[in-house]
Amino acid sequence: MPSYTVTVATGSQWFAGTDDYIYLSLVGSAGCSERHLLDKAFYNDFERGAVDSYEVTVDEELGEIQLVRIEKRKYWLHDDWYLKYITLKTPHGDYIEFPCYRWITGEGEIVLRDGRAKLARDDQIHILKQHRRKELETRQKQYRWMEWNPGFPLSIDAKCHRDLPRDIQFDSEKGVDFVLNYSKAMENLFINRFMHMFQSSWNDFADFEKIFVKISNTISERVMNHWQEDLMFGYQFLNGCNPVLIRRCMELPQKLPVTTEMVECSLERQLSLEQEVQEGNIFIVDYELLDGIDANKTDPCTHQFLAAPICLLYKNLANKLVPIAIQLNQTPGEENPIFLPSDAKYDWLLAKIWVRSSDFHVHQTITHLLRTHLVSEVFGIAMYRQLPAVHPIFKLLVAHVRFTIAINTKAREQLICEYGLFDKAIKARGMDSTQDIPYYFYRDDGLLVWEAIQKFAAEVVGIYYESDQVVEEDTELQDFVKDVYMYGMRGRKTSGFPKSIKNREKLAEYLTVVIFTASAQHAAVNFGQYDWCSWIPNAPPTMRAPPPTAKGVVTIEQIVDTLPDRGRSCWHLGAVWALSQFQENELFLGMYPEEHFTEKPVKEAMARFRKDLEAIVSVIAERNKNKKLPYYYLSPDRIPNSVAI
């Protein structure tokens, strides 16, 4: 009688193994096998990390194996099981891979197809069409859209982490408990003694060093030593945590009535301010988004304040950016003066601190939360709802949404856009010239990574879509794109996201946006938070006094009383430390340990992608040699595959 060798791989994460009964059935083109219990005498089957083999004998030839059905039945208590993959050796000696990488919970079952990626049009057999349809019907019941907050992209319908489908939960809830992680961070940073000292101000700037961990030759130490300098202030708009707001000033806004006389001591080319604008030497950062926003009122004992500043910067003869004018609110007037480098030392310093605080808020809510976390979650939900596991785009994207929905659900539980092409976004802000702005490493490294991802995405698209017509006729792909637009982006044309994709070039571009956002963009705005925000005066998370309304009255005591108190400083420090850490067993860009793809052309494309990324790592490492402020956030060996922290 024909015999099949069945190899079963159990996941290596915590609690992946099971003691439950596991049954297997084979569905072939010529018939179906009986239900076989996979069990070896005197052997503990399906232990964590195990790879077990079994002989399955059938009465007659089954033909081409189309599906493998796995059933789990309770032995004693319900025992979840993580199945990585099944490999089948046929009676003819052929090997067939059936990727799974999913949890089987309760009295559950999973039906697997072999690892070859297939578009819907490739499936002509009824049983395969039916399997494809049922998988999506099941997923659409599990992955439902929900409005978290008005105006935000829709998110997953889950109130807490344990409500999520098991396949997208973290392996261990304990590892992503924010409160626990912050407490651990404060233990590691030795700042426990200050964490409950709310409403208690620091004595002076040096007093902040009591909670600052000095590590020699690090960015954070350099920030502490140079944060008051205009050069350090300007540099952060290019290569700090939030390098996406600065743009070239094409025309001075009427709401900022700055004149040449005000700033002439800062201008180095013997030109008027208007001429400097025409020459492309003036840049602007406008926090208009914060205008009219109420400050946090969660603590009745502490008043908190926001500003909506406008900051004008100048490219000096050394091609470095320095601030030359700051207005702390949007409407000009006597009580909203324009602060200048020529003002009294503490007037100018407090104005810069207000800009840094405003930048912190926009960074956390828009740049970081909205444009990486929430947008990536939209891609993930739409993918699970509209793309079956056999679809090539599912196989390509699944690694880039790993744990994203889980981390966002955790964040909504405990804490608390825009479709754009990287190079076009840079150009639209007038920041594309490497000669004019030679020290914009976020731009330079981002373009390298973008191009590598786009090349890889285009190769994968070319393997499965032989023409633009195939793209247009892929109904599952179009449903995925439509789900992103209609539900994730709320059907807003201003989001820039398309309702449909008509050709291969646009599909590769779209996939590049998804992957770049989830990996590189998130890395650029997340993992530098401890570097740039651990010195509290450089990135105050809250301000305890309103912005100054006059010049010549600011004292250092007033500044210290405006900055966060001891307790909030500690929680802030713990937060940015925790957010800047990589996960255990982090998967970086180009790493695809889960082999959803089995075909040789895609594996070869992945190998080329990794080689391109390695070359970028070398370029960045060479550039960073001997730099006092190295920029490494977009080095591919430091870019996690997905938003998971």
PDB file of C-alpha atoms in Angstrom, residues 188-191 193 205-227 530-531 534-535 573 577:
ATOM      1  CA  ASN A 188      17.772  49.582  34.799  1.00  0.00           C
ATOM      2  CA  LEU A 189      18.300  53.345  34.706  1.00  0.00           C
ATOM      3  CA  PHE A 190      18.410  53.573  38.531  1.00  0.00           C
ATOM      4  CA  ILE A 191      15.752  56.293  38.677  1.00  0.00           C
ATOM      5  CA  ARG A 193      13.603  57.017  43.711  1.00  0.00           C
ATOM      6  CA  PHE A 205      19.720  71.966  34.314  1.00  0.00           C
ATOM      7  CA  ALA A 206      22.562  70.081  35.974  1.00  0.00           C
ATOM      8  CA  ASP A 207      20.020  68.525  38.332  1.00  0.00           C
ATOM      9  CA  PHE A 208      18.586  66.559  35.402  1.00  0.00           C
ATOM     10  CA  GLU A 209      21.849  64.606  35.377  1.00  0.00           C
ATOM     11  CA  LYS A 210      20.603  62.701  38.430  1.00  0.00           C
ATOM     12  CA  ILE A 211      18.391  60.632  36.124  1.00  0.00           C
ATOM     13  CA  PHE A 212      20.657  60.686  33.090  1.00  0.00           C
ATOM     14  CA  VAL A 213      22.758  57.617  32.377  1.00  0.00           C
ATOM     15  CA  LYS A 214      26.085  58.822  31.080  1.00  0.00           C
ATOM     16  CA  ILE A 215      27.537  56.493  28.480  1.00  0.00           C
ATOM     17  CA  SER A 216      30.705  57.836  26.907  1.00  0.00           C
ATOM     18  CA  ASN A 217      30.856  58.622  23.195  1.00  0.00           C
ATOM     19  CA  THR A 218      27.119  58.233  22.630  1.00  0.00           C
ATOM     20  CA  ILE A 219      24.646  60.507  20.912  1.00  0.00           C
ATOM     21  CA  SER A 220      22.706  60.984  24.157  1.00  0.00           C
ATOM     22  CA  GLU A 221      25.835  62.214  25.965  1.00  0.00           C
ATOM     23  CA  ARG A 222      26.606  64.619  23.118  1.00  0.00           C
ATOM     24  CA  VAL A 223      23.037  65.931  23.236  1.00  0.00           C
ATOM     25  CA  MET A 224      23.391  66.561  26.969  1.00  0.00           C
ATOM     26  CA  ASN A 225      26.614  68.494  26.425  1.00  0.00           C
ATOM     27  CA  HIS A 226      25.516  70.539  23.398  1.00  0.00           C
ATOM     28  CA  TRP A 227      21.697  70.800  23.536  1.00  0.00           C
ATOM     29  CA  TYR A 530      16.576  57.481  23.755  1.00  0.00           C
ATOM     30  CA  ASP A 531      19.451  59.139  21.879  1.00  0.00           C
ATOM     31  CA  SER A 534      16.633  61.123  27.146  1.00  0.00           C
ATOM     32  CA  TRP A 535      18.076  64.522  28.028  1.00  0.00           C
ATOM     33  CA  LEU A 573      12.971  58.560  30.433  1.00  0.00           C
ATOM     34  CA  TRP A 577      14.402  53.820  26.831  1.00  0.00           C
TER      35      TRP A 577
END
